[in-house]
mmCIF file of C-alpha atoms and ligand atoms in Angstrom:
data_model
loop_
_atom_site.group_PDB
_atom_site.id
_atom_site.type_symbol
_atom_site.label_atom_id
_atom_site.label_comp_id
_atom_site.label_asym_id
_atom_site.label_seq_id
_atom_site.Cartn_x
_atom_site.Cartn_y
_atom_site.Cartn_z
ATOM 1 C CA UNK A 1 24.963 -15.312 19.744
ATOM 2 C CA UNK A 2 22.165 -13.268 17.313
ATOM 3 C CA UNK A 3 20.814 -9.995 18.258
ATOM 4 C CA UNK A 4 17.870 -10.225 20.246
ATOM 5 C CA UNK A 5 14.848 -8.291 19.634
ATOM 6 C CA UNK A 6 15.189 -6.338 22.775
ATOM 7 C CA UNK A 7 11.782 -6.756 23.345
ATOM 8 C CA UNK A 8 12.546 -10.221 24.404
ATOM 9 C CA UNK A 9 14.898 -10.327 27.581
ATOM 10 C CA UNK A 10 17.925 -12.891 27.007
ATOM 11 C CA UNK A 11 16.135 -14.711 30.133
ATOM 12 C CA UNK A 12 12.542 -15.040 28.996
ATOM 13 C CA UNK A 13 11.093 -18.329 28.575
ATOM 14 C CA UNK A 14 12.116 -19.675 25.182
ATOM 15 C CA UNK A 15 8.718 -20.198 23.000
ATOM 16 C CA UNK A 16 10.108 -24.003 21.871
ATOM 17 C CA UNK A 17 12.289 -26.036 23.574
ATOM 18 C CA UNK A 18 13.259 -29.123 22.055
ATOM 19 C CA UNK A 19 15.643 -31.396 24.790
ATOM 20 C CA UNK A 20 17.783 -34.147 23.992
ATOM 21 C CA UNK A 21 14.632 -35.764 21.863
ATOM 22 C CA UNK A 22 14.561 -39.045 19.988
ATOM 23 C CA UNK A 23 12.520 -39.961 17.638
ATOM 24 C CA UNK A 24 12.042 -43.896 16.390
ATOM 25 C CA UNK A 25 9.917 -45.199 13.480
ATOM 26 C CA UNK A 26 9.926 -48.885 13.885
ATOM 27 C CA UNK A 27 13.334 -50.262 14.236
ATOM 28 C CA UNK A 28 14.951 -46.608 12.960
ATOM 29 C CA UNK A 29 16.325 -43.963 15.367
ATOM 30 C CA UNK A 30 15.483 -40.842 12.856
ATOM 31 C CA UNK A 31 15.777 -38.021 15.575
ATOM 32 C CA UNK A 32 18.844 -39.032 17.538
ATOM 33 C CA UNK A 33 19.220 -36.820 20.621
ATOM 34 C CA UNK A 34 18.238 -33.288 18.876
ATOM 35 C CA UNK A 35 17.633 -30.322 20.787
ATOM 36 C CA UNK A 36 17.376 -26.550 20.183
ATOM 37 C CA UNK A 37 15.632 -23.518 21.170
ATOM 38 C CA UNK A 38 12.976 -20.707 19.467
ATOM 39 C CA UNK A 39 12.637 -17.557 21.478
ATOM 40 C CA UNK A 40 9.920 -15.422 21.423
ATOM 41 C CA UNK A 41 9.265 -13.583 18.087
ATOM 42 C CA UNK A 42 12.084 -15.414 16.464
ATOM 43 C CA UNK A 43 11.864 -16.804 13.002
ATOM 44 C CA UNK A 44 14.242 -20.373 13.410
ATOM 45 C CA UNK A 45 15.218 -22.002 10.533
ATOM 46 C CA UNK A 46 16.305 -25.637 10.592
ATOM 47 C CA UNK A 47 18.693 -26.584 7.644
ATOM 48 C CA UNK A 48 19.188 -30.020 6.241
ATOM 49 C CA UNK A 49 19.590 -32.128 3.178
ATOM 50 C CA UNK A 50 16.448 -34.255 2.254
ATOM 51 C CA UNK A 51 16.797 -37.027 4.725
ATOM 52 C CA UNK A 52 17.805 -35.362 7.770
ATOM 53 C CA UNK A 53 15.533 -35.403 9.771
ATOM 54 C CA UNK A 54 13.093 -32.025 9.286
ATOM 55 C CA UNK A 55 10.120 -33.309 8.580
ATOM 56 C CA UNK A 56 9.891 -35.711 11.369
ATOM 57 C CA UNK A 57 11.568 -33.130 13.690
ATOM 58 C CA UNK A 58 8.104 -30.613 13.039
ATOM 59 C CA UNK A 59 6.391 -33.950 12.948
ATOM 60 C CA UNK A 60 7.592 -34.842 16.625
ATOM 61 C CA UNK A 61 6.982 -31.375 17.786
ATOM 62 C CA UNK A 62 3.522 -30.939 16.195
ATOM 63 C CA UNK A 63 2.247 -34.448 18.240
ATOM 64 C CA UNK A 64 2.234 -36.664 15.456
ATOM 65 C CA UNK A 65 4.849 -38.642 16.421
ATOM 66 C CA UNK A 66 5.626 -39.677 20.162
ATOM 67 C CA UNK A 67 9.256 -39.013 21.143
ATOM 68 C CA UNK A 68 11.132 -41.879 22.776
ATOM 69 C CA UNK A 69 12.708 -40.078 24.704
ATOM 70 C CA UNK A 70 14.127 -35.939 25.620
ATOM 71 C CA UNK A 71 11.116 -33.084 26.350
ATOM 72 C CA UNK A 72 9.253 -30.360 24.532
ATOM 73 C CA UNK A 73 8.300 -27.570 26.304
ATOM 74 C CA UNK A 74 6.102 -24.806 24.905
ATOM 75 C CA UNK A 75 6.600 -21.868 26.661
ATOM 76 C CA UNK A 76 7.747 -23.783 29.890
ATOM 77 C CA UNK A 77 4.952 -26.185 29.220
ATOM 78 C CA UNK A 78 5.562 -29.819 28.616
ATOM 79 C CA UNK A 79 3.733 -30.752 26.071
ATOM 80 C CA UNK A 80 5.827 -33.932 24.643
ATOM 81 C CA UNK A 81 3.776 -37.301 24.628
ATOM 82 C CA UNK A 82 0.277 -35.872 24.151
ATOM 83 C CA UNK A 83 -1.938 -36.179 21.392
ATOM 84 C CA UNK A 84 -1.754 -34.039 18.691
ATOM 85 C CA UNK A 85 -4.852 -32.096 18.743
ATOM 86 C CA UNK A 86 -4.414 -31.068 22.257
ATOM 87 C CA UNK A 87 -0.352 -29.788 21.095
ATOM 88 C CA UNK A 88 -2.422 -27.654 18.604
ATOM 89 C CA UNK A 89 -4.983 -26.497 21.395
ATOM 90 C CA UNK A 90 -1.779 -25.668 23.588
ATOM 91 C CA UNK A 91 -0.752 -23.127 20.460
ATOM 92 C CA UNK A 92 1.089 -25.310 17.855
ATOM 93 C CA UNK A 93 0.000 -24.823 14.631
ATOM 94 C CA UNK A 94 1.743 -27.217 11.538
ATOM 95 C CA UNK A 95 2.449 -26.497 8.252
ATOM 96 C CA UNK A 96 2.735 -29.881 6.650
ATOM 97 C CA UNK A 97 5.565 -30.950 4.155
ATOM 98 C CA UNK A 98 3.879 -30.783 0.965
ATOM 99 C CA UNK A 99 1.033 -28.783 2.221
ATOM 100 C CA UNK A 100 -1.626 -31.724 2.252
ATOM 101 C CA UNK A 101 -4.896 -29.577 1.536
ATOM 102 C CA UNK A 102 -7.969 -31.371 0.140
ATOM 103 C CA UNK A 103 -7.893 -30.955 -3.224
ATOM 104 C CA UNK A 104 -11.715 -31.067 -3.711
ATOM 105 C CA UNK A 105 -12.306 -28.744 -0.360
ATOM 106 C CA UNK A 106 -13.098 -24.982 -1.028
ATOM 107 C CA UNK A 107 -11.017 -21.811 0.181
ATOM 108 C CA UNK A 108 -13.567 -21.626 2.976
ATOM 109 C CA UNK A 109 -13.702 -25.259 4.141
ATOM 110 C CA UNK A 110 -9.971 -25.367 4.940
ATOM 111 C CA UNK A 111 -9.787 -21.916 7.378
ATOM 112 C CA UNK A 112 -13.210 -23.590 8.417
ATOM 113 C CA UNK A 113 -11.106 -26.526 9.171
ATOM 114 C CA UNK A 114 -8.157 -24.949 10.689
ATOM 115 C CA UNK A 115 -10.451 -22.687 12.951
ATOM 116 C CA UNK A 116 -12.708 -25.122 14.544
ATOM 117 C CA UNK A 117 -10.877 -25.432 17.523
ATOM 118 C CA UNK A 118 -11.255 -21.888 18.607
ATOM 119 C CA UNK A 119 -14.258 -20.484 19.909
ATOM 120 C CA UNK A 120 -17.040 -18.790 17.162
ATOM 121 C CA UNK A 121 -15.961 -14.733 18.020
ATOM 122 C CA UNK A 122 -12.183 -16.196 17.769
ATOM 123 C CA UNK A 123 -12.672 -17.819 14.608
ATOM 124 C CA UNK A 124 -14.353 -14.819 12.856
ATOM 125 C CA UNK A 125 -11.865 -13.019 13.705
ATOM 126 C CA UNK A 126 -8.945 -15.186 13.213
ATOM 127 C CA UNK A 127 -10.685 -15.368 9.420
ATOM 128 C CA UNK A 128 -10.831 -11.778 9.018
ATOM 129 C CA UNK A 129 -7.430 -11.334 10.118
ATOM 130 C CA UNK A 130 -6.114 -14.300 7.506
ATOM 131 C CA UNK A 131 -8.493 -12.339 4.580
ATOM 132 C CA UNK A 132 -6.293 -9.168 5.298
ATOM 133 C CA UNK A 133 -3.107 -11.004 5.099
ATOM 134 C CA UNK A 134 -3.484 -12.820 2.089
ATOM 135 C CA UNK A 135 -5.875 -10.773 0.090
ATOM 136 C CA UNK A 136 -5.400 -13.299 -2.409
ATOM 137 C CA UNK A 137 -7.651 -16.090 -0.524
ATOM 138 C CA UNK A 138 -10.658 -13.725 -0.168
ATOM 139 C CA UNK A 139 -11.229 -13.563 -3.829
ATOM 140 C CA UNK A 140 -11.130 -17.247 -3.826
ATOM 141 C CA UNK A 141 -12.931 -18.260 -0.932
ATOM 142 C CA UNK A 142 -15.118 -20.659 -3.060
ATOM 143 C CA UNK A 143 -12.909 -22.126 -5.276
ATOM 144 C CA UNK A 144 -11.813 -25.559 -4.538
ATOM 145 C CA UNK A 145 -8.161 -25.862 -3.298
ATOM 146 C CA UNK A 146 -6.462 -28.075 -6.220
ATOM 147 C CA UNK A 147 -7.295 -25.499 -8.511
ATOM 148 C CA UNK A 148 -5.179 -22.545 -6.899
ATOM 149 C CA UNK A 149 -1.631 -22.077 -7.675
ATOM 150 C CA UNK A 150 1.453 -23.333 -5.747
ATOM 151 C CA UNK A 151 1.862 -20.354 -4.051
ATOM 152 C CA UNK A 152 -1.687 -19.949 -3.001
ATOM 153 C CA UNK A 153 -1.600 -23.295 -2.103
ATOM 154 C CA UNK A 154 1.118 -22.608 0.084
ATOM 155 C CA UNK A 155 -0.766 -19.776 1.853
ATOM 156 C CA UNK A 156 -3.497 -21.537 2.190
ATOM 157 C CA UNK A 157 -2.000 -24.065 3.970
ATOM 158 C CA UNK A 158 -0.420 -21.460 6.053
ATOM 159 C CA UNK A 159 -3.679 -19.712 6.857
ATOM 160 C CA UNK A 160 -5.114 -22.912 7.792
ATOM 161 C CA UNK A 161 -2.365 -23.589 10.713
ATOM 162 C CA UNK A 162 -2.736 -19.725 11.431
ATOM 163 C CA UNK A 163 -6.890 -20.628 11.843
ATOM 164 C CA UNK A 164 -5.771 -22.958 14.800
ATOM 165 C CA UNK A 165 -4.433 -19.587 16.904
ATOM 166 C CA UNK A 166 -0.722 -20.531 17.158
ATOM 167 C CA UNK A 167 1.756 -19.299 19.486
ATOM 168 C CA UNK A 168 4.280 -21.119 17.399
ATOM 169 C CA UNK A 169 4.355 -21.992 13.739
ATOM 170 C CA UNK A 170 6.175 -24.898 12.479
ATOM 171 C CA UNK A 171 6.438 -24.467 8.539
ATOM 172 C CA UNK A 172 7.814 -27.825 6.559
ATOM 173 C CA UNK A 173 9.553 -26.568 3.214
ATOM 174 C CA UNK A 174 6.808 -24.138 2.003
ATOM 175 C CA UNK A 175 9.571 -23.475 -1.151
ATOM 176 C CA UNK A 176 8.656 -26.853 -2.284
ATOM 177 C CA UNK A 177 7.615 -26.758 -5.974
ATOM 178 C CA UNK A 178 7.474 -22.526 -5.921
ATOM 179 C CA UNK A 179 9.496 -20.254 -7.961
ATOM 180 C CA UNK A 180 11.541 -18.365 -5.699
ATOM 181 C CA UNK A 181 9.664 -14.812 -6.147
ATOM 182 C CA UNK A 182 6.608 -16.325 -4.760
ATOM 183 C CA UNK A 183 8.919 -18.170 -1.626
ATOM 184 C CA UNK A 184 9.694 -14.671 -1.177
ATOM 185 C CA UNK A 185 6.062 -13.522 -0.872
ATOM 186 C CA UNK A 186 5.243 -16.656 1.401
ATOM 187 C CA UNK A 187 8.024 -15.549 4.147
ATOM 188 C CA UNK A 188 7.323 -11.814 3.865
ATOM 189 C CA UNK A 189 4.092 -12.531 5.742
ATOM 190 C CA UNK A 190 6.953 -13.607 8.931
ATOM 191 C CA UNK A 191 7.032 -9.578 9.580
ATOM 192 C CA UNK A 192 3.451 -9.302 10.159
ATOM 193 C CA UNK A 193 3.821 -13.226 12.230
ATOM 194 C CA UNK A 194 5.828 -11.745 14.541
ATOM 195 C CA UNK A 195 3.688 -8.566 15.432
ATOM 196 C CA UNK A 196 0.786 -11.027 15.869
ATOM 197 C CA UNK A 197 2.955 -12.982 18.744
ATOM 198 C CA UNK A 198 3.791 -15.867 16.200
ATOM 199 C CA UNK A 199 7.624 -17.613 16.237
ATOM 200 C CA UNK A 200 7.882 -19.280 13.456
ATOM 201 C CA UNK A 201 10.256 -23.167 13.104
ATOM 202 C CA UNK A 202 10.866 -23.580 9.291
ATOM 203 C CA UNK A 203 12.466 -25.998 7.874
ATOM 204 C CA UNK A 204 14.231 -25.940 4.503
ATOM 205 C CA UNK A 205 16.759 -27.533 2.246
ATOM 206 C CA UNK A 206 18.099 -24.632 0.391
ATOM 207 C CA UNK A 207 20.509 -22.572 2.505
ATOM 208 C CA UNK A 208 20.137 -19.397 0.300
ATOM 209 C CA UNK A 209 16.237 -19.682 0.656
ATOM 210 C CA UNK A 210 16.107 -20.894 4.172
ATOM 211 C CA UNK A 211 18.778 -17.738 5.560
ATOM 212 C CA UNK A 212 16.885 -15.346 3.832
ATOM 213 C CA UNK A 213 14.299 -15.014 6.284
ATOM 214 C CA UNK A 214 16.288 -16.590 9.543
ATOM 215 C CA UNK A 215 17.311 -14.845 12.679
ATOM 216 C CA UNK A 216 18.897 -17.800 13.856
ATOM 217 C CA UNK A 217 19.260 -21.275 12.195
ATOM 218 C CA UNK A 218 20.667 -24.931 12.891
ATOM 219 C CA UNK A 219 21.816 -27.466 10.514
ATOM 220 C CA UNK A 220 20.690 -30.885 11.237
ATOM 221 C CA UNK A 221 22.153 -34.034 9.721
ATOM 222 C CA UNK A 222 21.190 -37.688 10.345
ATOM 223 C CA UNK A 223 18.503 -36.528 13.013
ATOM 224 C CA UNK A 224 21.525 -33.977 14.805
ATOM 225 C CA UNK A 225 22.199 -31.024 15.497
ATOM 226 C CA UNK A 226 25.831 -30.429 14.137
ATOM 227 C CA UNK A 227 25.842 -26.463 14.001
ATOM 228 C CA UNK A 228 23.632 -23.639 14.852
ATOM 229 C CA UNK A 229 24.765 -19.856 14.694
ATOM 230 C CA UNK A 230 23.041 -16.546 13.697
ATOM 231 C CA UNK A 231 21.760 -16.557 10.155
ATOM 232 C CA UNK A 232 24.336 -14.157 8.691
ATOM 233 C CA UNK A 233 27.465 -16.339 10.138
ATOM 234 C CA UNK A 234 26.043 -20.014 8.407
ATOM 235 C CA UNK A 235 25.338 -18.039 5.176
ATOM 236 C CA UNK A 236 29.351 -17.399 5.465
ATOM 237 C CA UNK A 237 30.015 -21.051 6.839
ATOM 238 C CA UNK A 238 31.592 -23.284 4.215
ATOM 239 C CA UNK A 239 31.109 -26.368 6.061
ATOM 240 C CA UNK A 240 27.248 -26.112 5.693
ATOM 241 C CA UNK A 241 27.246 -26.752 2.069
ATOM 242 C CA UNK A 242 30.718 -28.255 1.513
ATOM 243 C CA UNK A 243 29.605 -31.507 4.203
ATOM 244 C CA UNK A 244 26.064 -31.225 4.794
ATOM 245 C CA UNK A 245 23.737 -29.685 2.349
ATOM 246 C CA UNK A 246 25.879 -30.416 -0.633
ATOM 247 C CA UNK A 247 25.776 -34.248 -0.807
HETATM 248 N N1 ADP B 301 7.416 -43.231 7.954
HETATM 249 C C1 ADP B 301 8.701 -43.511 7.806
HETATM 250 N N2 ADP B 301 9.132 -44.794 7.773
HETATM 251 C C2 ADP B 301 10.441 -45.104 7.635
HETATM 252 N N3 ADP B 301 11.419 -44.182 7.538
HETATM 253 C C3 ADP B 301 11.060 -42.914 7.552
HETATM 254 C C4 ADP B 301 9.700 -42.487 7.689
HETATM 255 N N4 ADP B 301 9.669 -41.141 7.696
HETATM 256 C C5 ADP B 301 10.941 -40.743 7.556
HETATM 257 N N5 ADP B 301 11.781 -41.790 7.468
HETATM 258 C C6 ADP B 301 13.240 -41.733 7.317
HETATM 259 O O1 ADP B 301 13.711 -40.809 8.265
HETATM 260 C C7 ADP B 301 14.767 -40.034 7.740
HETATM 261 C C8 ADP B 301 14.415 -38.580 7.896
HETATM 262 O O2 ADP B 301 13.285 -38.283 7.071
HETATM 263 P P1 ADP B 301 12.589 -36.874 7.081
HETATM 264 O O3 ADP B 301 12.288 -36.492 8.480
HETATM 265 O O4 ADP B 301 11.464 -36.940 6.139
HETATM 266 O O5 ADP B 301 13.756 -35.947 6.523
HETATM 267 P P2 ADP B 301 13.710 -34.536 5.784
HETATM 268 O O6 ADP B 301 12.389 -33.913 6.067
HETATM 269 O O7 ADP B 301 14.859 -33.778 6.371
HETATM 270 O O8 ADP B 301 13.915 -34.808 4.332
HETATM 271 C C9 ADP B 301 14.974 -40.489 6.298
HETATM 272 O O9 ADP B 301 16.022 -41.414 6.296
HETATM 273 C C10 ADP B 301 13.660 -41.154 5.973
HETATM 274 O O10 ADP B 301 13.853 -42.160 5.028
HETATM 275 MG MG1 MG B 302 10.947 -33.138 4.816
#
């Protein structure tokens, strides 16, 4: 078991529970029984080679996908089976695999966007908060989104789930495409995530990237679970390279 922020009793109700959830597109069974758990405050990383099953895990979660069968439960809340908007209304917020902004959209347009689901006095200050944290996106609040670089891309895109008031943030390889010094500057926002009430789901391919900023983190391989531990004992675990990052 991980240390527990003590803040967060052992018995608490989890943030995220995924139960015993499958996942079919057409004919294929991609999540095949998967389940696991994000506390309070945690920052979760799910581990897999490109194929296993991440994207459509967050995808499943997030609404966008209907589960066949198993239940999601967002802070004791079922929320598996209905529509996405109303998962992001419940306090969802998605970070898409490859980010998916609007190229031709401005700075502005996309925490527009993201906020317009919360009420006006929410939003503005859901926007002022977003300014503070990435300074960056204030002095580009008019410039269109396909001009800023991959790693303000990548907090823009993060900013724009944040707009939508999340209790839990699902974040689809945000290392895509970025040097690892700027990876590094996207998860050392987590910190200030936490503080703010946000547990954060991330998936990622890259064990060294994907531990860095884990508490806790599972490995998932042909849409299973096949280990899950405290960050610091996987990083030591030869089996998650040696059978199922490495192929
Ligand atoms: N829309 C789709 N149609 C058919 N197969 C899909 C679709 N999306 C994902 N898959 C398949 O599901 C499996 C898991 O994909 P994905 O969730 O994207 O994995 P990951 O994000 O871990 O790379 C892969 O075998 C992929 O080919
Ligand atoms: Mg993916």
């Amino acid at each position: 078991m991980s240390e527990v922020d003590p803040r967060w009793g052992a018995d608490a109700v989890p943030a995220l529970v995924v139960e015993n959830v499958t996942t079919r597109i057409g004919p294929l069974t991609i999540l095949d029984g998967l389940s696991l758990e994000l506390r309070a405050g945690e920052v979760v990383t799910v581990l897999g080679a490109n194929g296993a099953g991440k994207t459509t895990l967050l995808r499943t979660i997030a609404g966008l996908y209907p589960p066949r069968q198993g239940h999601i439960r967002l802070f004791g809340e079922s929320i598996e089976g209905r529509p996405a908007h109303e998962i992001t209304r419940a306090g969802i917020g998605h970070v898409p695999s490859g980010r998916e902004l609007f190229p031709r959209l401005s700075v502005a347009d996309h925490l527009e966007l993201g906020g317009r689901l919360s009420p006006p006095a929410r939003r503005a200050e859901l926007r002022a908060r977003m300014l503070a944290m990435f300074p960056v996106l204030g002095r580009r609040l008019g410039q269109r989104a396909g001009t800023l670089s991959g790693g303000e891309q990548q907090m823009l895109a993060i900013a724009r789930a944040l707009m939508t008031d999340p209790r839990v943030l699902l974040l689809d390889e945000p290392s895509t495409g970025l040097a690892p010094k700027i990876v590094l500057s996207v998860f050392q926002t987590f910190p200030m995530l936490r503080e703010q009430g946000v547990s954060i789901l991330l998936a990622e391919q890259s064990l060294t990237l994907g531990l860095t900023a884990a508490d806790r983190a599972y490995v998932v391989d042909q849409g299973r679970i096949v280990l899950s531990g405290a960050a610091a004992q996987l990083a030591e675990d030869h089996r998650v390279v040696d059978t199922y990052l490495g192929r």
